[in-house]
Amino acid sequence: MLTIGEFSRLSHLSVRTLRRYHDAALLEPAAVDPASGYRYYSVDQIPTAQVIQRLRELDVPLSDVQRILRSPDPDVRAALVSEHLQRLESELDRTRSAVATLRRLLQPAPPPIAVELRAVAATTVAAVEGDVDHGELLAWYAGAMAELTAATTEPTGAPGGLYDNELFEDGHGHALVHVPMRVPPRSGRVHPVTLPAVELAVATHAGAHDDIDVTYGELGAWVVANELAVAGPVRETYLVGPRDTPDPEEWRTEIGWPVFRLGPR
Amino acid sequence: MLTIGEFSRLSHLSVRTLRRYHDAALLEPAAVDPASGYRYYSVDQIPTAQVIQRLRELDVPLSDVQRILRSPDPDVRAALVSEHLQRLESELDRTRSAVATLRRLLQPAPPPIAVELRAVAATTVAAVEGDVDHGELLAWYAGAMAELTAATTEPTGAPGGLYDNELFEDGHGHALVHVPMRVPPRSGRVHPVTLPAVELAVATHAGAHDDIDVTYGELGAWVVANELAVAGPVRETYLVGPRDTPDPEEWRTEIGWPVFRLGPR
DNA sequence: TCTCCACCCTCCCCCGGGGGGAGGGTCCAC
DNA sequence: GTGGACCCTCCCCCCGGGGGAGGGTGGAGA
């Protein structure tokens, strides 16, 4: 039996951290003296301590570490771990995209953007919609768009999406992806929707979506500079996307912000 | 002039976060109504807001974001940013190593480890030592070992290191790297040291140091199982290292834990 | 057997970068 | 002029740790 200090030396976990893990029911000491409260550990617990340490280095939350440790089946364990590795992978994507945006933002003279004001009539579309968290938006988009394209034939235009401003302001909100069709089907999550007519300020984003927020910002600046105000969910139209060409440089996304003229003029 | 809500929609930063950035003097509103406290932003501030957002996605601390934004020279900016990218790179290394360790830890039946008890006589060495934070240990090691190898000729044995247990328990402590020599030189940080004689429990770790803590743990378990207790800084000896062969599989590191027998026997 | 000191305990506060929500003031369009 | 959307500040919570206070314990040497 080892005292907490000895166990700390052997496991390379700090005493404080070991106590925290005890409180979190992550790594219970093999024995606790009921009189003094002293924690005593067994050498068998060293590997467990090290597993915890490594998972923490991967930023696995303590609650998930607990789930991993509790599952006796090594296959389940491996699945949980690789799930987290996948999460890390997507983090890496996020990092890559942030770097790309920074490059564009920090370049000295960003080329001016072309913005067009366009009246859009009401449109009938096949749509998949839902309330989503901002973090899950990309994953949700992938699933929704896959279901949508599988269910649609003879689209009358490029696919698009509507995204509530709350998604970005509060981190969660309504999202809708759609494909315009004359007679939209109804199957699974896919159902017909009529998008209302709006006045749109439209800019076109070129390339991958890594730095699409920069275009958003420039469009927003234009909207404000032209004495307009935004109203309603932003509309994206995927003119050229990954389904058309694998080269991200060729992708084209229209960003349309519903606007109205400020004040009576 | 935009209210905070409008600016939030345009910049995709939450209202709360904008207020926090104001408090942190990161993104000051273009104007603040002294009567009502209302914040008013200018469209020119959208790019700044987006830079902050991206840097935060890279986990750059707000204080560093401030330093980056405050530096007018774009070269300095770029340098600060790439410094953080380098930090991310090393994080990635840490992740890779954690994955490697997990693989070794989660494999069903780890092969038993060979441990040897060895009396080591006092040794004269050329050494570089210092008090280091655990996080900086690897960087410190690289610098110290480089200085050391540059200053030594005719070593009488493999290089090694002594690492205080406090390094792992408290996150900072004393570290020493050395090369055994008959007549150690004195230049820069390099100076002669006589390592005291100790009784060592020695295990050999094979491969890169990614999962060296696993070997530490197994050695510790052996020490405890054999009724010994650890005393003093752990000693590593780099029998085969990156200076000998580029293949990490071939590397061999001796881990020696100073021990003494428990109780009078 | 006693004493001393290293060790252990719990408890509270702090960090950073956000979110939730309460309670109350302000702006503006109808 | 009034309602409701918007804005303000303030406090508490989250996570996973660290610092430190204040006090109890265990075992080695005297």
Coordinates of C-alpha atoms (C1' of nucleotides) in Angstrom, one line a residue:
Chain A
M1 CA 0.0 0.0 0.0
L2 CA 1.3 3.4 -1.0
T3 CA 0.6 6.8 0.5
I4 CA -0.7 9.4 -1.9
G5 CA 2.8 11.0 -2.0
E6 CA 4.5 7.8 -3.0
F7 CA 1.8 7.0 -5.5
S8 CA 2.3 10.5 -6.9
R9 CA 6.0 9.9 -7.4
L10 CA 5.3 6.6 -9.1
S11 CA 2.5 7.8 -11.4
H12 CA 3.8 11.3 -12.1
L13 CA 0.4 12.7 -11.1
S14 CA 0.4 15.6 -8.6
V15 CA -1.0 14.9 -5.2
R16 CA -3.7 17.5 -5.7
T17 CA -4.7 15.9 -9.0
L18 CA -4.9 12.5 -7.4
R19 CA -7.2 13.9 -4.7
R20 CA -9.4 15.5 -7.4
Y21 CA -9.6 12.2 -9.3
H22 CA -10.7 10.5 -6.1
D23 CA -13.4 13.1 -5.6
A24 CA -14.5 12.6 -9.2
A25 CA -14.7 8.9 -8.6
L26 CA -12.2 8.4 -11.3
L27 CA -9.4 6.8 -9.4
E28 CA -10.5 5.6 -6.0
P29 CA -7.7 4.7 -3.6
A30 CA -7.5 1.0 -2.8
A31 CA -8.2 1.9 0.8
V32 CA -9.1 5.0 2.8
D33 CA -8.4 5.1 6.6
P34 CA -11.9 6.0 8.0
A35 CA -10.3 7.6 11.0
S36 CA -7.7 9.8 9.4
G37 CA -9.0 10.1 5.9
Y38 CA -5.6 9.0 4.6
R39 CA -5.7 7.6 1.1
Y40 CA -3.8 4.4 0.3
Y41 CA -3.1 3.3 -3.2
S42 CA -2.1 -0.1 -4.7
V43 CA 0.6 -0.5 -7.3
D44 CA -2.0 -2.1 -9.5
Q45 CA -3.5 1.4 -9.9
I46 CA -0.5 2.9 -11.6
P47 CA -1.6 1.8 -15.1
T48 CA -5.0 3.3 -14.5
A49 CA -3.5 6.5 -13.3
Q50 CA -1.4 6.7 -16.4
V51 CA -4.3 6.0 -18.7
I52 CA -6.1 8.9 -17.1
Q53 CA -3.1 11.1 -17.5
R54 CA -2.8 10.3 -21.2
L55 CA -6.5 10.8 -21.8
R56 CA -6.3 14.2 -20.1
E57 CA -3.4 15.1 -22.3
L58 CA -5.8 14.5 -25.2
D59 CA -8.2 16.9 -23.5
V60 CA -10.7 14.2 -22.8
P61 CA -13.1 15.5 -20.2
L62 CA -13.0 13.8 -16.8
S63 CA -16.5 12.6 -17.2
D64 CA -15.6 10.8 -20.5
V65 CA -12.5 9.4 -18.9
Q66 CA -14.7 7.9 -16.3
R67 CA -16.9 6.4 -19.0
I68 CA -13.9 4.9 -20.7
L69 CA -12.5 3.4 -17.5
R70 CA -15.8 2.0 -16.5
S71 CA -16.5 0.2 -19.7
P72 CA -15.0 -3.3 -19.2
D73 CA -15.2 -4.2 -22.9
P74 CA -11.9 -3.2 -24.6
D75 CA -13.7 -2.8 -27.9
V76 CA -16.0 -0.2 -26.3
R77 CA -13.0 1.5 -24.8
A78 CA -11.2 1.6 -28.1
A79 CA -14.3 3.0 -29.7
L80 CA -14.7 5.8 -27.1
V81 CA -11.0 6.6 -27.5
S82 CA -11.1 6.8 -31.2
E83 CA -14.2 8.9 -31.0
H84 CA -12.1 11.4 -29.1
L85 CA -9.3 11.1 -31.6
Q86 CA -11.8 12.0 -34.3
R87 CA -12.8 15.0 -32.3
L88 CA -9.2 16.0 -32.1
E89 CA -9.0 15.6 -35.9
S90 CA -11.9 18.0 -36.4
E91 CA -10.2 20.4 -34.0
L92 CA -7.2 20.3 -36.3
D93 CA -9.4 21.2 -39.2
R94 CA -10.7 24.1 -37.2
T95 CA -7.1 25.2 -36.6
R96 CA -6.2 24.9 -40.2
S97 CA -9.2 27.0 -41.2
A98 CA -8.4 29.6 -38.6
V99 CA -4.9 29.9 -40.0
A100 CA -6.3 30.3 -43.5
T101 CA -8.6 33.1 -42.3
L102 CA -5.8 34.8 -40.5
R103 CA -3.7 34.8 -43.6
R104 CA -6.5 36.5 -45.5
L105 CA -7.3 39.0 -42.7
L106 CA -3.7 40.0 -42.1
Q107 CA -2.8 40.6 -45.7
P108 CA -2.3 44.4 -46.0
A109 CA -4.8 45.4 -48.7
P110 CA -7.8 43.1 -49.0
P111 CA -9.4 43.4 -52.5
P112 CA -12.8 45.1 -52.3
I113 CA -15.8 42.9 -52.6
A114 CA -18.6 43.1 -55.1
V115 CA -22.0 43.3 -53.5
E116 CA -25.3 43.3 -55.4
L117 CA -28.8 44.1 -54.2
R118 CA -31.3 41.5 -55.5
A119 CA -35.0 41.0 -55.0
V120 CA -35.7 37.3 -54.6
A121 CA -39.2 35.9 -55.2
A122 CA -40.7 33.2 -53.0
T123 CA -39.3 29.8 -53.8
T124 CA -40.5 26.3 -53.3
V125 CA -37.8 24.0 -52.1
A126 CA -37.2 20.5 -50.7
A127 CA -35.7 21.2 -47.3
V128 CA -34.2 19.6 -44.2
E129 CA -34.3 21.8 -41.1
G130 CA -33.5 21.6 -37.4
D131 CA -32.3 23.4 -34.3
V132 CA -28.5 22.9 -34.1
D133 CA -25.6 24.0 -32.0
H134 CA -23.0 26.0 -33.7
G135 CA -20.3 23.4 -33.0
E136 CA -22.4 20.6 -34.6
L137 CA -23.4 22.7 -37.6
L138 CA -20.9 21.2 -40.0
A139 CA -21.8 17.6 -39.1
W140 CA -25.5 18.4 -39.2
Y141 CA -25.0 20.0 -42.6
A142 CA -23.2 17.0 -44.0
G143 CA -26.0 14.6 -42.8
A144 CA -28.8 16.9 -43.9
M145 CA -27.4 17.6 -47.3
A146 CA -26.7 13.9 -47.9
E147 CA -30.3 13.0 -47.1
L148 CA -31.5 15.9 -49.2
T149 CA -29.5 15.0 -52.3
A150 CA -30.5 11.4 -52.0
A151 CA -34.2 12.4 -52.0
T152 CA -34.2 15.0 -54.8
T153 CA -34.3 14.7 -58.5
E154 CA -34.3 17.4 -61.2
P155 CA -33.4 20.4 -59.0
T156 CA -34.3 23.7 -60.5
G157 CA -31.3 25.5 -59.0
A158 CA -28.3 25.2 -56.8
P159 CA -28.7 23.9 -53.2
G160 CA -28.6 26.4 -50.4
G161 CA -29.0 27.0 -46.7
L162 CA -30.7 29.4 -44.3
Y163 CA -29.0 30.1 -41.0
D164 CA -30.4 32.0 -38.1
N165 CA -28.3 34.8 -36.7
E166 CA -28.8 33.2 -33.3
L167 CA -26.6 30.4 -34.4
F168 CA -23.6 32.7 -34.4
E169 CA -24.8 35.1 -31.6
D170 CA -25.9 32.5 -29.1
G171 CA -24.2 29.4 -30.3
H172 CA -27.5 27.6 -31.3
G173 CA -30.3 28.3 -33.6
H174 CA -32.4 27.1 -36.6
A175 CA -30.7 25.9 -39.7
L176 CA -32.2 24.8 -43.0
V177 CA -30.7 23.3 -46.1
H178 CA -32.6 23.1 -49.3
V179 CA -32.7 22.2 -53.0
P180 CA -35.2 24.2 -55.2
M181 CA -37.6 21.9 -56.9
R182 CA -40.9 22.2 -58.7
V183 CA -42.6 19.5 -56.7
P184 CA -40.6 18.7 -53.6
P185 CA -40.9 15.2 -52.1
R186 CA -41.6 14.3 -48.5
S187 CA -39.5 11.5 -47.1
G188 CA -37.6 11.2 -43.9
R189 CA -36.6 14.7 -42.8
V190 CA -37.1 16.0 -46.3
H191 CA -40.2 18.1 -46.8
P192 CA -41.5 21.0 -48.9
V193 CA -40.9 24.5 -47.7
T194 CA -41.7 27.8 -49.3
L195 CA -39.0 30.4 -48.7
P196 CA -40.5 33.9 -48.4
A197 CA -39.6 36.6 -50.9
V198 CA -36.8 38.9 -49.6
E199 CA -34.5 41.7 -50.7
L200 CA -31.0 40.3 -50.5
A201 CA -27.6 41.9 -50.3
V202 CA -25.5 39.3 -52.1
A203 CA -21.8 38.7 -52.2
T204 CA -20.0 35.8 -53.6
H205 CA -17.3 33.9 -51.6
A206 CA -14.6 32.2 -53.6
G207 CA -12.8 29.1 -52.3
A208 CA -13.3 26.8 -49.3
H209 CA -15.4 28.0 -46.4
D210 CA -12.4 28.3 -44.1
D211 CA -12.4 32.1 -44.3
I212 CA -16.1 32.6 -45.2
D213 CA -16.5 34.8 -42.2
V214 CA -14.3 37.4 -43.7
T215 CA -16.7 37.7 -46.7
Y216 CA -19.5 37.8 -44.2
G217 CA -17.8 40.7 -42.5
E218 CA -17.2 42.6 -45.7
L219 CA -20.8 42.0 -46.8
G220 CA -22.0 43.3 -43.5
A221 CA -19.8 46.4 -43.8
W222 CA -21.3 47.1 -47.2
V223 CA -24.8 46.6 -45.9
V224 CA -24.2 49.2 -43.1
A225 CA -22.4 51.6 -45.4
N226 CA -25.4 51.6 -47.7
E227 CA -27.8 52.5 -44.9
L228 CA -29.4 49.1 -44.8
A229 CA -30.2 46.8 -41.9
V230 CA -30.2 43.0 -41.8
A231 CA -33.3 41.1 -41.1
G232 CA -33.9 37.4 -40.9
P233 CA -31.7 34.4 -41.5
V234 CA -28.7 34.6 -43.8
R235 CA -29.0 32.7 -47.1
E236 CA -26.2 30.8 -48.6
T237 CA -26.3 29.3 -52.1
Y238 CA -23.8 26.7 -53.1
L239 CA -23.2 27.6 -56.7
V240 CA -20.1 25.5 -57.1
G241 CA -19.2 23.1 -54.3
P242 CA -17.4 19.8 -53.5
R243 CA -20.0 17.9 -55.5
D244 CA -19.0 19.8 -58.6
T245 CA -15.2 19.9 -58.4
P246 CA -12.7 18.6 -55.9
D247 CA -10.6 21.8 -56.2
P248 CA -11.7 24.2 -53.4
E249 CA -10.3 27.1 -55.3
E250 CA -13.1 26.7 -57.7
W251 CA -15.9 26.7 -55.2
R252 CA -18.4 29.6 -55.2
T253 CA -20.8 30.4 -52.5
E254 CA -23.3 33.2 -52.6
I255 CA -24.0 34.9 -49.3
G256 CA -27.3 36.7 -49.2
W257 CA -28.3 38.8 -46.2
P258 CA -31.9 39.9 -46.1
V259 CA -32.0 43.6 -45.8
F260 CA -34.4 46.5 -45.5
R261 CA -33.9 50.2 -46.0
L262 CA -33.4 52.1 -42.8
G263 CA -35.9 54.9 -42.1
P264 CA -38.6 56.1 -44.5
R265 CA -36.9 57.6 -47.6
Chain B
M1 CA -22.5 53.4 -35.8
L2 CA -23.8 50.0 -34.8
T3 CA -25.3 48.8 -31.6
I4 CA -23.6 45.8 -29.9
G5 CA -26.4 43.5 -31.2
E6 CA -26.0 44.6 -34.8
F7 CA -22.2 44.3 -34.5
S8 CA -22.7 40.9 -33.0
R9 CA -24.7 39.8 -36.1
L10 CA -22.1 41.2 -38.4
S11 CA -19.0 39.8 -36.7
H12 CA -20.4 36.5 -35.5
L13 CA -19.2 37.2 -32.0
S14 CA -21.7 36.9 -29.2
V15 CA -22.8 40.0 -27.4
R16 CA -21.4 38.7 -24.1
T17 CA -18.1 38.1 -25.7
L18 CA -18.0 41.6 -27.2
R19 CA -18.5 43.0 -23.8
R20 CA -15.8 40.9 -22.4
Y21 CA -13.4 42.0 -25.1
H22 CA -14.3 45.6 -24.2
D23 CA -13.5 45.0 -20.6
A24 CA -10.2 43.4 -21.5
A25 CA -9.4 46.4 -23.6
L26 CA -9.1 44.1 -26.6
L27 CA -11.8 45.7 -28.8
E28 CA -13.0 49.1 -27.6
P29 CA -16.3 50.3 -29.0
A30 CA -15.8 53.3 -31.3
A31 CA -18.1 55.2 -28.9
V32 CA -19.7 54.7 -25.5
D33 CA -22.6 56.8 -24.5
P34 CA -21.5 58.1 -21.1
A35 CA -25.1 58.4 -19.9
S36 CA -26.5 55.0 -20.8
G37 CA -23.3 53.1 -21.1
Y38 CA -24.4 51.8 -24.5
R39 CA -21.6 50.6 -26.7
Y40 CA -21.5 51.7 -30.4
Y41 CA -19.2 50.0 -32.9
S42 CA -18.0 51.1 -36.3
V43 CA -18.0 48.8 -39.4
D44 CA -14.2 49.3 -39.5
Q45 CA -13.9 47.2 -36.4
I46 CA -15.3 44.1 -38.0
P47 CA -12.0 42.9 -39.3
T48 CA -10.4 43.4 -35.9
A49 CA -13.2 41.4 -34.3
Q50 CA -12.6 38.6 -36.8
V51 CA -8.9 38.6 -36.2
I52 CA -9.6 38.2 -32.5
Q53 CA -12.1 35.4 -33.2
R54 CA -9.6 33.5 -35.3
L55 CA -6.8 33.9 -32.8
R56 CA -9.1 32.6 -30.1
E57 CA -9.9 29.6 -32.2
L58 CA -6.1 29.0 -32.1
D59 CA -6.4 29.2 -28.3
V60 CA -4.2 32.3 -28.2
P61 CA -4.8 33.8 -24.8
L62 CA -6.6 37.1 -24.7
S63 CA -3.5 38.8 -23.3
D64 CA -1.4 37.7 -26.3
V65 CA -4.2 38.6 -28.7
Q66 CA -3.9 42.1 -27.2
R67 CA -0.2 42.1 -27.8
I68 CA -0.7 41.0 -31.4
L69 CA -3.3 43.7 -32.1
R70 CA -1.3 46.4 -30.4
S71 CA 1.9 45.8 -32.5
P72 CA 1.6 48.1 -35.5
D73 CA 4.4 46.3 -37.4
P74 CA 3.0 43.5 -39.5
D75 CA 6.2 41.7 -39.3
V76 CA 6.1 41.6 -35.5
R77 CA 2.5 40.5 -35.8
A78 CA 3.4 37.7 -38.1
A79 CA 6.2 36.6 -35.8
L80 CA 3.9 36.5 -32.8
V81 CA 1.3 34.5 -34.7
S82 CA 3.8 32.0 -36.0
E83 CA 5.2 31.7 -32.5
H84 CA 1.7 30.5 -31.5
L85 CA 1.5 28.2 -34.5
Q86 CA 4.7 26.7 -33.3
R87 CA 3.2 26.2 -29.9
L88 CA 0.3 24.4 -31.6
E89 CA 2.8 22.2 -33.4
S90 CA 4.3 21.1 -30.1
E91 CA 0.9 20.4 -28.7
L92 CA 0.4 18.1 -31.7
D93 CA 3.5 16.3 -30.7
R94 CA 2.2 15.9 -27.2
T95 CA -1.0 14.5 -28.6
R96 CA 0.8 12.0 -30.8
S97 CA 2.9 10.9 -27.9
A98 CA -0.2 10.5 -25.7
V99 CA -1.8 8.3 -28.4
A100 CA 1.3 6.2 -28.5
T101 CA 1.2 5.7 -24.8
L102 CA -2.4 4.8 -24.8
R103 CA -1.8 2.2 -27.4
R104 CA 0.8 0.6 -25.1
L105 CA -1.3 1.0 -22.0
L106 CA -4.5 -0.4 -23.5
Q107 CA -3.0 -3.5 -25.1
P108 CA -4.3 -6.5 -23.2
A109 CA -1.1 -8.2 -21.8
P110 CA 1.9 -5.9 -21.4
P111 CA 5.1 -8.0 -21.4
P112 CA 6.8 -8.1 -18.0
I113 CA 9.7 -5.8 -17.5
A114 CA 13.2 -6.7 -16.5
V115 CA 14.4 -4.8 -13.5
E116 CA 17.9 -5.1 -12.0
L117 CA 19.2 -3.8 -8.7
R118 CA 22.6 -2.1 -9.2
A119 CA 25.0 -0.4 -6.9
V120 CA 26.5 2.7 -8.6
A121 CA 29.7 4.3 -7.4
A122 CA 30.1 8.0 -7.2
T123 CA 30.8 9.4 -10.7
T124 CA 32.5 12.6 -12.0
V125 CA 30.6 14.2 -14.8
A126 CA 30.4 17.3 -16.9
A127 CA 26.9 18.7 -16.2
V128 CA 24.4 21.4 -17.0
E129 CA 21.7 21.9 -14.4
G130 CA 18.8 24.2 -13.6
D131 CA 15.4 24.6 -12.2
V132 CA 12.8 24.0 -14.8
D133 CA 9.1 23.9 -15.3
H134 CA 7.8 20.5 -16.4
G135 CA 6.4 22.0 -19.6
E136 CA 9.7 23.5 -20.6
L137 CA 11.6 20.3 -19.8
L138 CA 12.0 19.1 -23.3
A139 CA 13.1 22.4 -24.7
W140 CA 15.5 22.9 -21.7
Y141 CA 16.9 19.4 -22.3
A142 CA 17.6 20.1 -26.0
G143 CA 19.5 23.3 -25.2
A144 CA 21.4 21.9 -22.2
M145 CA 22.4 18.7 -24.0
A146 CA 23.5 20.7 -27.1
E147 CA 25.8 22.9 -24.9
L148 CA 27.0 19.9 -23.1
T149 CA 28.0 17.8 -26.1
A150 CA 29.7 20.8 -27.7
A151 CA 31.9 21.2 -24.6
T152 CA 32.8 17.6 -24.0
T153 CA 35.4 15.3 -25.5
E154 CA 36.3 11.7 -24.7
P155 CA 33.3 10.8 -22.6
T156 CA 33.8 7.8 -20.4
G157 CA 30.2 6.7 -20.8
A158 CA 26.7 7.4 -22.1
P159 CA 25.1 10.7 -21.3
G160 CA 22.3 10.9 -18.7
G161 CA 20.0 13.0 -16.7
L162 CA 18.8 13.4 -13.1
Y163 CA 15.3 14.7 -12.6
D164 CA 13.8 15.7 -9.3
N165 CA 10.5 14.0 -8.4
E166 CA 9.2 17.5 -7.7
L167 CA 9.3 18.0 -11.5
F168 CA 6.5 15.6 -11.9
E169 CA 4.7 16.1 -8.6
D170 CA 4.6 19.9 -8.5
G171 CA 5.3 20.7 -12.1
H172 CA 8.7 22.3 -11.5
G173 CA 12.0 21.2 -10.0
H174 CA 15.7 20.6 -10.5
A175 CA 17.0 18.9 -13.6
L176 CA 20.6 17.9 -14.6
V177 CA 22.0 16.5 -17.7
H178 CA 25.5 15.1 -17.8
V179 CA 28.2 13.3 -19.6
P180 CA 30.7 11.2 -17.6
M181 CA 34.3 12.4 -18.0
R182 CA 37.6 11.9 -16.3
V183 CA 38.4 15.7 -16.2
P184 CA 35.2 17.7 -16.9
P185 CA 35.6 21.1 -18.4
R186 CA 34.1 24.3 -17.1
S187 CA 32.6 26.6 -19.8
G188 CA 29.2 28.4 -20.0
R189 CA 26.7 26.4 -18.1
V190 CA 28.9 23.3 -18.2
H191 CA 30.7 22.5 -15.0
P192 CA 32.0 19.4 -13.1
V193 CA 29.7 17.6 -10.7
T194 CA 30.2 14.5 -8.7
L195 CA 27.1 12.3 -8.6
P196 CA 26.8 10.5 -5.3
A197 CA 26.9 6.7 -5.1
V198 CA 23.4 5.2 -4.9
E199 CA 21.6 1.9 -5.1
L200 CA 19.5 1.9 -8.3
A201 CA 16.6 -0.1 -9.5
V202 CA 17.2 -0.1 -13.2
A203 CA 14.8 -0.8 -16.1
T204 CA 15.5 -0.2 -19.7
H205 CA 13.0 1.6 -21.9
A206 CA 13.0 0.7 -25.6
G207 CA 11.9 3.1 -28.2
A208 CA 11.0 6.8 -28.3
H209 CA 10.2 8.6 -25.0
D210 CA 6.5 8.9 -25.9
D211 CA 5.5 6.2 -23.6
I212 CA 8.4 6.3 -21.2
D213 CA 6.0 6.9 -18.3
V214 CA 4.7 3.5 -18.7
T215 CA 8.1 2.0 -18.1
Y216 CA 8.4 4.4 -15.1
G217 CA 5.2 3.0 -13.8
E218 CA 6.3 -0.6 -14.2
L219 CA 9.6 0.1 -12.6
G220 CA 7.8 1.8 -9.7
A221 CA 5.5 -1.2 -9.3
W222 CA 8.6 -3.5 -9.2
V223 CA 10.3 -1.3 -6.6
V224 CA 7.2 -1.4 -4.3
A225 CA 6.7 -5.1 -4.8
N226 CA 10.2 -5.7 -3.7
E227 CA 9.8 -3.8 -0.5
L228 CA 11.9 -0.9 -1.5
A229 CA 11.3 2.8 -1.4
V230 CA 12.4 5.5 -3.8
A231 CA 14.8 8.2 -2.6
G232 CA 16.2 11.1 -4.6
P233 CA 16.0 12.1 -8.2
V234 CA 15.5 9.6 -10.9
R235 CA 18.4 8.9 -13.2
E236 CA 18.1 8.3 -16.9
T237 CA 20.9 7.1 -19.0
Y238 CA 20.7 7.5 -22.8
L239 CA 22.4 4.3 -24.0
V240 CA 21.2 4.7 -27.5
G241 CA 19.6 7.9 -28.6
P242 CA 18.9 10.1 -31.6
R243 CA 22.6 10.9 -31.9
D244 CA 23.3 7.2 -32.5
T245 CA 20.5 6.2 -34.9
P246 CA 17.6 8.0 -36.4
D247 CA 15.3 5.0 -35.9
P248 CA 13.4 5.5 -32.6
E249 CA 12.8 1.8 -32.3
E250 CA 16.5 1.3 -31.6
W251 CA 16.7 3.8 -28.8
R252 CA 17.5 2.5 -25.3
T253 CA 17.1 4.5 -22.2
E254 CA 18.0 3.2 -18.7
I255 CA 15.8 4.4 -16.0
G256 CA 17.3 4.2 -12.5
W257 CA 15.4 4.9 -9.4
P258 CA 17.5 5.4 -6.3
V259 CA 16.1 3.0 -3.7
F260 CA 16.7 1.9 -0.1
R261 CA 15.4 -1.1 1.7
L262 CA 12.4 -0.5 3.9
G263 CA 12.8 -1.3 7.6
P264 CA 15.8 -2.9 9.2
R265 CA 16.3 -6.4 7.9
Chain C
dT1 C1' 8.1 6.2 25.1
dC2 C1' 8.3 10.9 23.5
dT3 C1' 8.9 14.4 20.2
dC4 C1' 9.5 16.3 15.9
dC5 C1' 8.8 16.8 11.3
dA6 C1' 7.3 15.3 7.1
dC7 C1' 3.3 14.0 5.5
dC8 C1' -1.7 14.0 5.0
dC9 C1' -6.4 16.0 5.4
dT10 C1' -10.2 19.6 4.1
dC11 C1' -11.6 24.1 2.7
dC12 C1' -11.5 28.3 0.2
dC13 C1' -9.9 31.4 -3.4
dC14 C1' -7.7 32.1 -7.9
dC15 C1' -7.0 31.4 -13.1
dG16 C1' -9.1 31.9 -18.1
dG17 C1' -12.8 32.3 -21.3
dG18 C1' -16.8 31.8 -21.6
dG19 C1' -22.5 31.0 -20.5
dG20 C1' -27.1 31.7 -17.7
dG21 C1' -29.9 34.6 -15.6
dA22 C1' -31.6 38.5 -12.5
dG23 C1' -32.9 43.1 -12.1
dG24 C1' -33.2 47.4 -14.1
dG25 C1' -32.4 51.4 -17.7
dT26 C1' -33.1 53.1 -22.9
dC27 C1' -34.4 53.7 -27.5
dC28 C1' -37.7 54.0 -31.1
dA29 C1' -41.7 52.8 -33.9
dC30 C1' -46.3 52.6 -33.7
Chain D
dG1 C1' -46.8 57.9 -24.7
dT2 C1' -46.2 53.2 -24.4
dG3 C1' -44.7 48.6 -25.3
dG4 C1' -41.3 45.7 -26.3
dA5 C1' -36.9 44.9 -28.0
dC6 C1' -32.7 46.1 -26.8
dC7 C1' -28.9 47.4 -23.6
dC8 C1' -26.6 47.8 -19.1
dT9 C1' -24.2 45.7 -14.8
dC10 C1' -23.6 42.2 -11.5
dC11 C1' -23.3 37.6 -9.7
dC12 C1' -22.9 32.7 -10.1
dC13 C1' -21.7 28.5 -12.8
dC14 C1' -18.6 25.5 -15.8
dC15 C1' -13.9 23.0 -16.4
dG16 C1' -9.4 21.2 -14.5
dG17 C1' -6.2 22.6 -12.3
dG18 C1' -2.8 25.5 -8.6
dG19 C1' -1.8 28.3 -4.1
dG20 C1' -2.1 28.5 0.4
dA21 C1' -4.2 28.3 5.2
dG22 C1' -5.1 25.7 9.2
dG23 C1' -5.0 21.5 11.5
dG24 C1' -4.5 16.3 12.2
dT25 C1' -1.2 11.8 11.8
dG26 C1' 2.4 8.4 11.5
dG27 C1' 6.8 6.8 12.2
dA28 C1' 11.9 7.6 12.8
dG29 C1' 15.3 8.9 15.9
dA30 C1' 16.5 10.3 20.6

